[in-house]
CSV table of C-alpha atoms and ligand atoms in Angstrom, one decimal:
chain,number,residue,atom,x,y,z
A,111,MET,CA,-23.9,20.2,4.9
A,112,SER,CA,-20.3,18.4,4.7
A,113,GLY,CA,-18.4,18.4,7.9
A,114,PHE,CA,-15.4,17.7,5.7
A,115,LYS,CA,-13.0,20.8,6.8
A,116,ALA,CA,-12.4,23.1,3.6
A,117,ASP,CA,-8.6,21.8,3.3
A,118,PHE,CA,-9.6,18.4,3.0
A,119,LEU,CA,-7.6,16.6,0.3
A,120,TRP,CA,-9.4,15.0,-2.3
A,121,GLY,CA,-7.4,12.7,-5.0
A,122,GLY,CA,-6.4,9.3,-5.6
A,123,ALA,CA,-3.4,6.9,-5.3
A,124,VAL,CA,-1.0,4.8,-7.5
A,125,ALA,CA,2.4,3.3,-7.4
A,126,ALA,CA,5.1,3.5,-9.9
A,127,HIS,CA,5.5,-0.3,-11.3
A,128,GLN,CA,1.7,-0.7,-11.6
A,129,LEU,CA,1.4,2.2,-14.0
A,130,GLU,CA,4.4,3.6,-15.2
A,131,GLY,CA,5.5,1.1,-17.9
A,132,GLY,CA,8.6,2.3,-19.6
A,133,TRP,CA,10.6,-0.5,-17.4
A,134,GLN,CA,13.7,-0.1,-19.7
A,135,GLU,CA,13.3,3.3,-21.0
A,136,GLY,CA,15.4,6.3,-20.2
A,137,GLY,CA,18.0,4.2,-18.6
A,138,LYS,CA,15.9,2.8,-15.7
A,139,GLY,CA,17.3,-0.3,-14.0
A,140,VAL,CA,15.4,-3.6,-13.2
A,141,SER,CA,13.4,-3.9,-10.2
A,142,VAL,CA,11.7,-6.7,-8.3
A,143,ALA,CA,8.6,-5.7,-9.8
A,144,ASP,CA,9.9,-6.1,-13.2
A,145,VAL,CA,10.4,-9.9,-12.9
A,146,MET,CA,6.8,-10.5,-12.0
A,147,THR,CA,4.9,-12.7,-14.3
A,148,ALA,CA,1.1,-12.1,-15.2
A,149,GLY,CA,-0.3,-15.3,-13.8
A,150,ALA,CA,-3.8,-16.6,-15.0
A,151,HIS,CA,-6.8,-17.9,-13.5
A,152,GLY,CA,-5.9,-20.2,-10.9
A,153,VAL,CA,-1.9,-19.7,-11.5
A,154,PRO,CA,-0.1,-17.4,-9.1
A,155,ARG,CA,1.9,-14.5,-10.3
A,156,GLU,CA,5.4,-15.7,-10.0
A,157,ILE,CA,8.9,-13.7,-9.3
A,158,THR,CA,11.3,-15.4,-11.9
A,159,ASN,CA,15.1,-15.1,-11.4
A,160,GLY,CA,15.4,-12.1,-13.7
A,161,VAL,CA,13.5,-11.5,-17.0
A,162,LEU,CA,12.9,-15.1,-18.5
A,163,PRO,CA,12.0,-15.8,-22.2
A,164,GLY,CA,8.3,-16.5,-22.9
A,165,LYS,CA,7.1,-15.3,-19.8
A,166,ASN,CA,4.6,-12.3,-19.8
A,167,TYR,CA,5.6,-9.4,-17.6
A,168,PRO,CA,2.4,-6.9,-17.5
A,169,ASN,CA,4.1,-4.3,-15.6
A,170,HIS,CA,6.8,-3.8,-18.5
A,171,ASP,CA,4.3,-1.6,-20.4
A,172,ALA,CA,1.6,-1.3,-17.5
A,173,ILE,CA,-0.7,1.5,-18.8
A,174,ASP,CA,2.0,3.5,-20.1
A,175,PHE,CA,1.9,6.4,-17.8
A,176,TYR,CA,5.6,7.2,-18.4
A,177,HIS,CA,4.6,8.7,-21.8
A,178,ARG,CA,0.9,9.7,-20.7
A,179,TYR,CA,1.3,11.4,-17.4
A,180,LYS,CA,-0.1,14.9,-18.7
A,181,GLU,CA,-3.2,13.3,-20.1
A,182,ASP,CA,-3.6,11.8,-16.9
A,183,ILE,CA,-3.0,14.6,-14.8
A,184,ALA,CA,-5.9,16.6,-17.0
A,185,LEU,CA,-8.1,13.9,-16.1
A,186,MET,CA,-7.3,14.2,-12.3
A,187,LYS,CA,-7.7,18.1,-12.5
A,188,GLU,CA,-11.0,17.7,-14.5
A,189,CYS,CA,-12.3,15.3,-11.6
A,190,GLY,CA,-11.1,18.0,-9.3
A,191,PHE,CA,-8.1,16.6,-7.6
A,192,THR,CA,-6.1,18.7,-4.8
A,193,ALA,CA,-3.7,15.7,-4.3
A,194,TYR,CA,-2.3,12.7,-5.8
A,195,ARG,CA,-0.3,10.0,-4.2
A,196,PHE,CA,2.2,8.4,-6.5
A,197,SER,CA,5.6,6.5,-5.8
A,198,PHE,CA,9.1,7.0,-7.0
A,199,SER,CA,10.7,4.2,-8.7
A,200,TRP,CA,14.3,3.6,-7.0
A,201,SER,CA,15.6,1.8,-9.8
A,202,ARG,CA,14.6,4.7,-12.5
A,203,ILE,CA,16.5,6.9,-10.3
A,204,PHE,CA,19.5,4.8,-9.1
A,205,PRO,CA,19.5,2.0,-11.9
A,206,ASP,CA,22.1,0.3,-9.7
A,207,GLY,CA,20.4,1.1,-6.5
A,208,VAL,CA,23.3,3.2,-5.3
A,209,GLY,CA,25.8,5.3,-7.2
A,210,GLU,CA,25.3,7.2,-10.5
A,211,VAL,CA,22.2,9.0,-10.7
A,212,ASN,CA,20.1,8.6,-13.6
A,213,PRO,CA,19.4,12.1,-15.3
A,214,LYS,CA,16.7,10.7,-17.6
A,215,GLY,CA,14.8,9.2,-14.8
A,216,LEU,CA,14.9,12.2,-12.8
A,217,GLU,CA,13.8,14.2,-15.6
A,218,PHE,CA,10.7,12.1,-15.8
A,219,TYR,CA,10.1,13.0,-12.0
A,220,ASP,CA,11.0,16.6,-12.2
A,221,ASN,CA,8.4,16.8,-14.8
A,222,LEU,CA,5.6,14.9,-13.2
A,223,VAL,CA,6.1,16.8,-9.8
A,224,ASN,CA,6.1,20.3,-12.0
A,225,GLU,CA,3.1,19.3,-13.9
A,226,LEU,CA,1.0,18.3,-10.7
A,227,VAL,CA,2.1,21.6,-9.1
A,228,ALA,CA,1.2,23.7,-12.1
A,229,ASN,CA,-2.4,21.9,-12.0
A,230,GLY,CA,-2.7,22.8,-8.5
A,231,ILE,CA,-2.4,19.1,-7.4
A,232,LYS,CA,-0.4,18.3,-4.1
A,233,PRO,CA,2.2,15.7,-4.9
A,234,ILE,CA,2.2,13.2,-2.3
A,235,PRO,CA,5.0,10.6,-2.8
A,236,THR,CA,5.9,7.1,-1.4
A,237,ILE,CA,9.6,6.6,-1.4
A,238,TYR,CA,9.4,2.8,-1.7
A,239,HIS,CA,6.3,0.9,-2.7
A,240,TYR,CA,7.4,-3.0,-3.3
A,241,ASP,CA,10.0,-2.3,-5.9
A,242,MET,CA,13.8,-3.1,-4.6
A,243,PRO,CA,16.3,-2.5,-7.5
A,244,MET,CA,17.1,-5.9,-8.6
A,245,ALA,CA,20.8,-5.0,-8.7
A,246,LEU,CA,20.7,-5.0,-4.7
A,247,VAL,CA,18.8,-8.3,-4.7
A,248,ASP,CA,21.9,-9.7,-6.9
A,249,LYS,CA,24.5,-7.9,-4.7
A,250,TYR,CA,23.3,-9.0,-1.2
A,251,ASP,CA,19.9,-10.3,-1.3
A,252,GLY,CA,17.9,-7.0,-0.8
A,253,TRP,CA,16.2,-6.1,2.2
A,254,ILE,CA,17.6,-9.3,4.1
A,255,SER,CA,21.0,-7.5,4.2
A,256,ARG,CA,21.4,-4.6,6.9
A,257,GLN,CA,23.2,-3.1,4.0
A,258,SER,CA,20.0,-2.2,2.8
A,259,VAL,CA,19.4,0.5,5.1
A,260,ASP,CA,22.5,2.7,4.0
A,261,ASP,CA,21.7,2.3,0.4
A,262,PHE,CA,17.6,3.1,1.1
A,263,VAL,CA,18.5,6.0,3.4
A,264,ALA,CA,21.1,7.6,0.4
A,265,TYR,CA,18.1,7.3,-2.0
A,266,GLY,CA,15.6,8.8,0.4
A,267,GLU,CA,18.2,11.7,1.2
A,268,PHE,CA,18.7,12.3,-2.6
A,269,LEU,CA,14.7,12.5,-3.0
A,270,ILE,CA,14.2,14.9,0.0
A,271,ARG,CA,16.9,17.1,-1.2
A,272,ARG,CA,15.7,17.1,-4.5
A,273,TYR,CA,12.0,17.9,-3.9
A,274,GLY,CA,11.7,19.3,-0.3
A,275,ASP,CA,11.1,22.7,-2.1
A,276,ARG,CA,7.8,21.5,-3.5
A,277,ILE,CA,6.8,18.3,-1.4
A,278,LYS,CA,6.2,18.5,2.3
A,279,ASP,CA,4.4,15.6,3.2
A,280,TRP,CA,6.3,12.3,2.5
A,281,LEU,CA,5.1,8.5,2.8
A,282,ILE,CA,8.3,6.5,3.3
A,283,ILE,CA,7.3,3.0,3.0
A,284,ASN,CA,4.1,1.3,1.6
A,285,GLU,CA,2.7,-1.4,3.8
A,286,GLN,CA,5.4,-3.1,5.7
A,287,SER,CA,2.6,-5.0,7.4
A,288,ILE,CA,1.6,-6.6,3.8
A,289,ILE,CA,5.3,-7.0,3.1
A,290,VAL,CA,5.5,-9.2,6.2
A,291,GLU,CA,2.5,-11.1,5.5
A,292,PHE,CA,3.2,-11.7,1.9
A,293,TRP,CA,7.0,-11.9,2.2
A,294,LYS,CA,7.8,-14.1,-0.6
A,295,LYS,CA,5.3,-12.1,-3.1
A,296,LYS,CA,6.0,-8.6,-2.4
A,297,ASN,CA,9.7,-8.8,-2.2
A,298,TYR,CA,12.2,-11.2,-4.3
A,299,VAL,CA,13.5,-13.4,-1.6
A,300,PRO,CA,16.0,-16.1,-2.6
A,301,GLU,CA,15.0,-19.5,-2.3
A,302,LYS,CA,17.5,-20.5,0.3
A,303,TYR,CA,15.4,-18.2,2.9
A,304,HIS,CA,11.9,-19.7,2.1
A,305,GLY,CA,11.9,-21.9,5.0
A,306,ASP,CA,12.7,-19.4,7.9
A,307,PRO,CA,9.8,-17.2,8.7
A,308,GLN,CA,12.3,-14.9,10.8
A,309,VAL,CA,13.5,-13.2,7.8
A,310,LYS,CA,10.1,-11.7,7.5
A,311,PHE,CA,10.5,-9.7,10.6
A,312,GLN,CA,14.4,-9.1,9.8
A,313,ILE,CA,13.4,-7.3,6.6
A,314,ASN,CA,10.9,-5.4,8.5
A,315,HIS,CA,13.3,-4.2,11.0
A,316,HIS,CA,15.7,-3.3,8.3
A,317,MET,CA,12.9,-1.0,6.9
A,318,ASN,CA,12.1,0.2,10.5
A,319,LEU,CA,15.5,1.5,10.5
A,320,GLY,CA,15.8,3.0,7.1
A,321,GLN,CA,12.4,4.8,7.2
A,322,ALA,CA,13.2,6.4,11.0
A,323,LYS,CA,16.6,7.6,9.2
A,324,ILE,CA,14.9,9.3,6.5
A,325,SER,CA,12.2,10.7,8.8
A,326,LYS,CA,14.8,12.3,11.0
A,327,LEU,CA,16.3,13.8,7.5
A,328,ILE,CA,13.0,15.0,6.4
A,329,HIS,CA,12.7,16.9,9.9
A,330,GLU,CA,16.2,18.4,9.3
A,331,LEU,CA,16.3,18.9,5.8
A,332,VAL,CA,12.8,19.9,4.6
A,333,GLU,CA,11.2,23.3,5.8
A,334,GLY,CA,8.0,22.2,7.3
A,335,GLY,CA,8.6,18.8,6.0
A,336,ARG,CA,6.2,15.8,7.7
A,337,SER,CA,7.1,12.3,7.5
A,338,GLY,CA,4.7,9.4,7.4
A,339,ALA,CA,4.1,5.9,6.1
A,340,ALA,CA,1.2,4.2,4.5
A,341,ILE,CA,0.3,1.0,6.4
A,342,GLY,CA,-2.0,-1.9,5.0
A,343,TYR,CA,-4.4,-1.9,7.9
A,344,SER,CA,-7.3,-4.2,8.8
A,345,PRO,CA,-9.1,-4.0,12.1
A,346,VAL,CA,-9.1,-7.4,13.6
A,347,TYR,CA,-12.5,-8.8,14.9
A,348,GLY,CA,-12.8,-11.8,17.1
A,349,LEU,CA,-15.1,-14.4,15.9
A,350,ASP,CA,-17.1,-14.1,18.9
A,351,SER,CA,-17.3,-13.4,22.8
A,352,THR,CA,-15.5,-16.6,23.8
A,353,PRO,CA,-12.5,-15.4,25.9
A,354,LYS,CA,-10.2,-17.3,23.8
A,355,ASN,CA,-11.4,-16.0,20.8
A,356,MET,CA,-11.3,-12.4,22.3
A,357,LEU,CA,-7.8,-13.3,23.2
A,358,ALA,CA,-6.9,-14.0,19.9
A,359,MET,CA,-8.1,-10.8,18.5
A,360,LEU,CA,-5.7,-8.9,21.0
A,361,ASN,CA,-2.9,-11.0,19.8
A,362,ALA,CA,-3.7,-10.4,16.1
A,363,GLU,CA,-4.1,-6.7,16.7
A,364,ASP,CA,-0.7,-6.7,18.4
A,365,LEU,CA,1.3,-8.5,15.8
A,366,LYS,CA,-0.5,-7.5,12.7
A,367,ASN,CA,-1.4,-3.9,13.6
A,368,HIS,CA,0.6,-2.5,16.8
A,369,PHE,CA,3.5,-4.2,15.5
A,370,PHE,CA,3.9,-1.4,13.0
A,371,LEU,CA,2.2,1.5,14.3
A,372,ASP,CA,3.8,1.1,18.1
A,373,ILE,CA,7.3,1.6,16.1
A,374,TYR,CA,6.1,4.6,14.0
A,375,PHE,CA,4.7,6.5,16.8
A,376,LYS,CA,6.1,4.9,20.1
A,377,GLY,CA,9.5,4.2,18.9
A,378,LYS,CA,9.2,0.6,20.3
A,379,TYR,CA,7.7,-3.1,19.5
A,380,PRO,CA,4.7,-4.1,21.6
A,381,VAL,CA,6.3,-6.0,24.1
A,382,GLY,CA,3.6,-9.2,24.3
A,383,ALA,CA,4.1,-9.7,20.3
A,384,PHE,CA,7.8,-9.4,20.4
A,385,ARG,CA,8.1,-11.9,23.2
A,386,TYR,CA,5.8,-14.3,21.2
A,387,LEU,CA,8.2,-14.0,18.3
A,388,GLU,CA,11.2,-14.4,20.6
A,389,GLU,CA,9.5,-17.5,22.0
A,390,HIS,CA,9.0,-19.0,18.3
A,391,GLY,CA,12.5,-18.2,17.1
A,392,MET,CA,11.1,-15.4,14.8
A,393,ALA,CA,12.3,-12.3,16.4
A,394,PRO,CA,14.3,-9.8,14.5
A,395,VAL,CA,18.2,-9.3,15.7
A,396,ILE,CA,18.2,-6.1,17.1
A,397,GLU,CA,21.9,-4.4,17.4
A,398,GLU,CA,22.9,-1.9,19.8
A,399,GLY,CA,21.4,1.5,19.0
A,400,ASP,CA,18.6,0.5,16.9
A,401,MET,CA,15.8,1.3,19.1
A,402,GLU,CA,17.5,4.9,19.5
A,403,ILE,CA,17.6,5.4,16.0
A,404,ILE,CA,13.8,4.5,15.6
A,405,ARG,CA,13.1,6.7,18.6
A,406,GLU,CA,14.7,9.5,17.0
A,407,GLY,CA,13.0,9.1,13.7
A,408,MET,CA,9.3,8.5,14.8
A,409,LEU,CA,6.8,9.8,12.0
A,410,ASP,CA,4.2,12.7,12.0
A,411,PHE,CA,1.4,11.2,10.3
A,412,LEU,CA,-0.2,7.8,9.2
A,413,GLY,CA,-1.5,7.1,5.5
A,414,VAL,CA,-4.4,4.6,6.0
A,415,ASN,CA,-4.7,1.9,3.2
A,416,TYR,CA,-7.9,0.5,4.0
A,417,TYR,CA,-9.6,-2.2,2.1
A,418,ALA,CA,-11.0,-4.9,4.4
A,419,SER,CA,-11.4,-6.3,8.1
A,420,LYS,CA,-10.4,-9.5,9.3
A,421,CYS,CA,-11.6,-12.0,11.7
A,422,VAL,CA,-9.9,-14.3,13.9
A,423,ARG,CA,-10.3,-17.1,16.6
A,424,PHE,CA,-8.1,-19.1,18.7
A,425,PRO,CA,-6.5,-21.8,16.4
A,426,ASP,CA,-8.1,-25.0,16.7
A,427,ALA,CA,-6.1,-28.0,17.9
A,428,ASP,CA,-6.0,-29.5,14.9
A,429,LYS,CA,-4.9,-26.4,12.9
A,430,ASN,CA,-2.5,-25.2,15.3
A,431,GLU,CA,0.6,-24.9,13.1
A,432,LEU,CA,2.4,-22.0,11.5
A,433,THR,CA,0.3,-21.3,8.0
A,434,GLU,CA,1.1,-18.5,6.0
A,435,ALA,CA,-1.6,-16.6,4.1
A,436,ARG,CA,-2.5,-17.4,0.6
A,437,SER,CA,-4.6,-15.1,-1.6
A,438,ASN,CA,-7.4,-16.3,-3.7
A,439,LEU,CA,-6.0,-16.5,-7.2
A,440,SER,CA,-9.2,-17.1,-9.5
A,441,GLY,CA,-11.6,-14.4,-8.3
A,442,LYS,CA,-14.1,-17.0,-7.3
A,443,LYS,CA,-15.6,-16.1,-4.0
A,444,GLY,CA,-14.9,-18.5,-1.4
A,445,ALA,CA,-11.5,-19.8,-3.1
A,446,MET,CA,-9.5,-18.5,-0.8
A,447,GLY,CA,-5.9,-20.3,-0.8
A,448,ALA,CA,-5.1,-20.2,3.1
A,449,TYR,CA,-5.8,-18.3,6.2
A,450,GLU,CA,-2.8,-17.5,8.3
A,451,VAL,CA,-2.3,-19.2,11.4
A,452,MET,CA,0.3,-18.2,14.3
A,453,PRO,CA,0.3,-21.2,16.8
A,454,ASP,CA,-1.2,-20.9,20.2
A,455,PHE,CA,-1.9,-17.3,19.1
A,456,TYR,CA,-4.5,-16.7,16.4
A,457,GLN,CA,-6.0,-18.3,13.3
A,458,TYR,CA,-7.5,-16.2,10.5
A,459,MET,CA,-10.8,-17.1,9.1
A,460,LYS,CA,-13.7,-15.8,7.0
A,461,ASN,CA,-16.0,-13.4,8.8
A,462,PRO,CA,-19.5,-15.1,8.7
A,463,ASN,CA,-20.9,-11.8,9.3
A,464,ALA,CA,-19.6,-9.8,6.3
A,465,ASP,CA,-19.7,-9.8,2.4
A,466,THR,CA,-16.9,-10.0,0.4
A,467,ASN,CA,-15.7,-9.0,-3.0
A,468,ASP,CA,-14.7,-11.9,-5.6
A,469,TRP,CA,-11.3,-12.3,-4.1
A,470,ASP,CA,-12.7,-12.9,-0.6
A,471,TRP,CA,-11.8,-9.3,0.7
A,472,THR,CA,-14.5,-8.5,3.1
A,473,ILE,CA,-16.4,-5.3,2.3
A,474,ASP,CA,-16.9,-3.5,5.4
A,475,PRO,CA,-17.4,0.1,5.8
A,476,THR,CA,-17.8,-0.1,9.6
A,477,GLY,CA,-14.6,-1.0,9.7
A,478,MET,CA,-13.3,2.0,8.6
A,479,GLN,CA,-15.1,4.2,11.5
A,480,TYR,CA,-13.8,1.2,13.9
A,481,LEU,CA,-9.8,1.6,12.9
A,482,LEU,CA,-10.1,5.4,12.4
A,483,ARG,CA,-11.3,5.9,16.0
A,484,ASP,CA,-9.1,3.1,17.6
A,485,ILE,CA,-5.9,4.2,15.9
A,486,TYR,CA,-6.6,7.9,16.9
A,487,GLN,CA,-7.4,7.1,20.3
A,488,ARG,CA,-4.1,5.1,20.8
A,489,TYR,CA,-1.6,7.5,19.0
A,490,GLU,CA,-3.6,10.9,18.5
A,491,ILE,CA,-2.0,11.6,15.2
A,492,PRO,CA,-3.3,13.2,11.9
A,493,MET,CA,-4.1,10.4,9.2
A,494,ILE,CA,-5.1,10.6,5.4
A,495,ILE,CA,-6.6,7.5,3.8
A,496,THR,CA,-4.2,6.9,1.2
A,497,GLU,CA,-6.0,3.7,-0.1
A,498,ASN,CA,-9.2,2.4,-0.2
A,499,GLY,CA,-11.2,0.7,-2.8
A,500,LEU,CA,-12.9,-2.3,-4.4
A,501,GLY,CA,-11.4,-4.7,-6.7
A,502,ALA,CA,-13.9,-5.7,-9.5
A,503,ARG,CA,-14.3,-7.4,-13.0
A,504,ASP,CA,-15.5,-4.0,-14.7
A,505,VAL,CA,-17.1,-4.4,-18.1
A,506,LEU,CA,-16.8,-2.0,-20.9
A,507,GLU,CA,-20.4,-1.5,-22.4
A,508,ASP,CA,-20.8,1.0,-25.2
A,509,GLY,CA,-18.1,3.2,-24.2
A,510,LYS,CA,-19.2,3.2,-20.5
A,511,VAL,CA,-18.5,1.4,-17.3
A,512,HIS,CA,-21.5,1.3,-14.8
A,513,ASP,CA,-19.5,0.7,-11.6
A,514,ASP,CA,-22.5,1.4,-9.2
A,515,TYR,CA,-21.0,-1.2,-6.7
A,516,ARG,CA,-17.8,0.8,-6.5
A,517,ILE,CA,-19.9,4.0,-5.9
A,518,ASP,CA,-21.8,2.2,-3.2
A,519,TYR,CA,-18.3,1.0,-1.5
A,520,TRP,CA,-17.0,4.6,-1.5
A,521,THR,CA,-20.2,6.3,-0.6
A,522,LYS,CA,-20.4,4.1,2.8
A,523,HIS,CA,-16.7,4.5,3.5
A,524,LEU,CA,-16.8,8.1,3.1
A,525,GLN,CA,-19.8,8.1,5.5
A,526,ALA,CA,-17.7,6.2,8.0
A,527,ILE,CA,-14.8,8.5,7.4
A,528,HIS,CA,-17.3,11.4,8.0
A,529,ARG,CA,-18.7,9.9,11.3
A,530,ALA,CA,-15.1,9.3,12.7
A,531,ILE,CA,-14.1,13.1,12.1
A,532,GLU,CA,-17.4,14.1,13.6
A,533,LEU,CA,-16.3,12.2,16.9
A,534,GLY,CA,-13.1,13.9,16.9
A,535,VAL,CA,-10.7,11.8,14.6
A,536,ASP,CA,-8.1,14.2,12.6
A,537,VAL,CA,-8.6,12.8,8.9
A,538,ARG,CA,-7.2,15.2,6.3
A,539,GLY,CA,-7.6,13.6,2.9
A,540,PHE,CA,-9.2,10.8,0.9
A,541,LEU,CA,-6.9,9.5,-1.7
A,542,PRO,CA,-8.6,6.1,-3.0
A,543,TRP,CA,-7.3,3.2,-4.9
A,544,SER,CA,-7.2,4.1,-7.3
A,545,PHE,CA,-7.0,7.1,-9.8
A,546,VAL,CA,-6.9,5.0,-12.7
A,547,ASP,CA,-7.0,1.1,-13.4
A,548,VAL,CA,-3.4,-0.1,-12.8
A,549,LEU,CA,-1.9,-3.4,-12.6
A,550,SER,CA,-3.3,-5.2,-9.4
A,551,THR,CA,-0.1,-7.1,-7.3
A,552,SER,CA,-1.9,-10.1,-6.9
A,553,ASN,CA,-4.5,-10.3,-9.8
A,554,GLY,CA,-3.0,-8.8,-12.8
A,555,TYR,CA,-5.6,-6.9,-14.7
A,556,GLN,CA,-8.5,-9.0,-14.5
A,557,LYS,CA,-9.4,-7.1,-11.0
A,558,ARG,CA,-9.6,-3.4,-11.5
A,559,TYR,CA,-9.8,-0.3,-9.0
A,560,GLY,CA,-10.0,2.6,-11.0
A,561,LEU,CA,-12.0,5.7,-11.2
A,562,VAL,CA,-10.8,5.8,-15.1
A,563,TYR,CA,-10.8,2.4,-17.0
A,564,VAL,CA,-7.7,1.6,-19.1
A,565,ASN,CA,-8.3,-0.4,-22.4
A,566,ARG,CA,-6.0,-3.5,-21.8
A,567,ASP,CA,-6.0,-6.7,-20.1
A,568,ASP,CA,-3.1,-9.2,-18.9
A,569,GLU,CA,-2.2,-10.3,-22.5
A,570,ASP,CA,-2.8,-7.6,-24.8
A,571,ILE,CA,-2.2,-4.2,-24.2
A,572,LYS,CA,-4.5,-2.8,-26.9
A,573,ASP,CA,-4.9,0.8,-27.3
A,574,LEU,CA,-4.6,2.0,-23.4
A,575,ALA,CA,-7.3,4.4,-24.0
A,576,ARG,CA,-8.5,6.0,-20.7
A,577,ILE,CA,-12.4,5.9,-20.1
A,578,PRO,CA,-13.8,7.6,-17.1
A,579,LYS,CA,-16.1,5.5,-15.2
A,580,ASP,CA,-19.4,6.4,-13.7
A,581,SER,CA,-17.7,6.4,-10.4
A,582,TYR,CA,-15.5,9.1,-11.9
A,583,TYR,CA,-18.2,11.4,-12.3
A,584,TRP,CA,-19.8,10.7,-9.1
A,585,TYR,CA,-16.4,11.4,-7.5
A,586,GLN,CA,-16.1,14.7,-9.5
A,587,LYS,CA,-19.6,15.8,-7.7
A,588,VAL,CA,-18.2,14.5,-4.3
A,589,ILE,CA,-15.3,16.8,-4.4
A,590,ALA,CA,-17.0,19.7,-6.0
A,591,THR,CA,-19.2,19.7,-2.8
A,592,ASN,CA,-16.3,18.8,-0.5
A,593,GLY,CA,-18.1,15.6,0.2
A,594,ALA,CA,-21.7,16.7,0.6
A,595,HIS,CA,-22.8,14.8,-2.2
A,596,CYS,CA,-22.0,11.1,-0.5
A,597,LEU,CA,-23.8,12.4,2.7
A,598,GLU,CA,-27.0,13.0,1.3
A,599,GLU,CA,-28.1,9.5,1.7
A,600,GLU,CA,-26.6,9.2,5.4
B,993,BG6,C1,-2.3,-2.4,-1.7
B,993,BG6,C2,-1.0,-2.0,-2.2
B,993,BG6,O1,-1.8,-3.5,-0.8
B,993,BG6,O2,-3.3,-2.8,-2.3
B,993,BG6,C3,-1.2,-1.6,-3.7
B,993,BG6,O3,-0.4,-1.2,-1.6
B,993,BG6,C4,-2.2,-2.8,-4.3
B,993,BG6,O4,0.0,-1.6,-4.4
B,993,BG6,C5,-3.5,-2.7,-3.4
B,993,BG6,O5,-2.3,-2.7,-5.6
B,993,BG6,C6,-4.6,-3.6,-4.0
B,993,BG6,O6,-4.1,-4.8,-4.0
B,993,BG6,P1,-4.0,-5.9,-5.3
B,993,BG6,O7,-3.3,-6.9,-4.6
B,993,BG6,O8,-5.3,-6.3,-5.7
B,993,BG6,O9,-3.3,-5.0,-6.2
């Protein structure tokens, strides 16, 4: 018997720039995601200053959802989806970021939302998912400028007025935590700022203001509207029980997790982490009235993006200097670029007690139960899993993809969610990453996550055929039994 409530939402998640393609079609403006190259084994994806000749930008066509959305929605329906998380592309709606709205772009989203609703699939949009319009970067360096707050709010207000009759649950910003961690990869940050880590916390503060203002507007303008954010969340474990390592765990939890959720649900920054940033010259500038804006726009629910837990220790004396995280680009286990260090606070490291995927992302279903219970205990808010998945090199054999490793991953994570629900946590839906193979933001098309395989790779867009994987048929049964199918082995 499944313990998932009858109205538990089942679906999948994606983001505009990772699947739509049509980067210049129907009057769309350029976004920062459009100037991100493919990279290759060992060669990082690069954000270029504009679209440069001779470079490969794999999101320009992506998987052509822009033209194939009906076919893809039919696949969602066949799988049994009751919800679908997607993002609006800011520069498709406002090519210049502000000002004139683009009617063709709007027509695309009108059709998409209506098609979902007509198929009984609840649209759960994200307003901002890593794709600031390039026009605003050129104009004032994007999120670095405080002007971005007003322009973001104007864009958000436009969306909620237009779709508030059909869309009630809104995710405003995707993964501020990851935007801070990889601030030069998930943003276009002009080179002159690269040496100043304070900038990433300033960007984050501007996002907090914009998000809070939009949240307030959702409450005022959308009947029954609920505001949320999707956070990239990794529970942090201490390496062992030595007091210093346990302290490092607390420090990391505060700066990597509570730093965002305390803003969303308590309307303030956690004091310890904030003081630490002040001591190290990294705290954001907060203007008079800012915290009031944040308090007035607190969120109603949390979207949880969970892939992997993290492990920390107190920094070794010889490693005690500011170090930024660098991803594993080769997809060779153990080739992780660099682990983050915050001096005298924490040092990230590989967890010696957990396995990883090929890109060194820890595989830890217990972490799912851990974080859900921890977050619920601290904030008592409803949650939806808005991303969860396993990146792997899937192989197409005789028209099939046997991704039993992914089925195993999701089965265990769903069992962990179920147990958290049994223990009283309010989880209302599961929208794994991802519905279909989309472009990975760090590893191009070599790393796949979808329930549905797409026939393309980094260099060759091939025929873009959609081929449901074994996990798709497994998920169809999970949905049809409202979760019971994945609890059988529990
Ligand atoms: C999340 C993002 O960080 O993880 C998605 O919200 C992203 O946009 C997903 O695709 C998987 O990460 P990656 O780097 O493999 O694409």
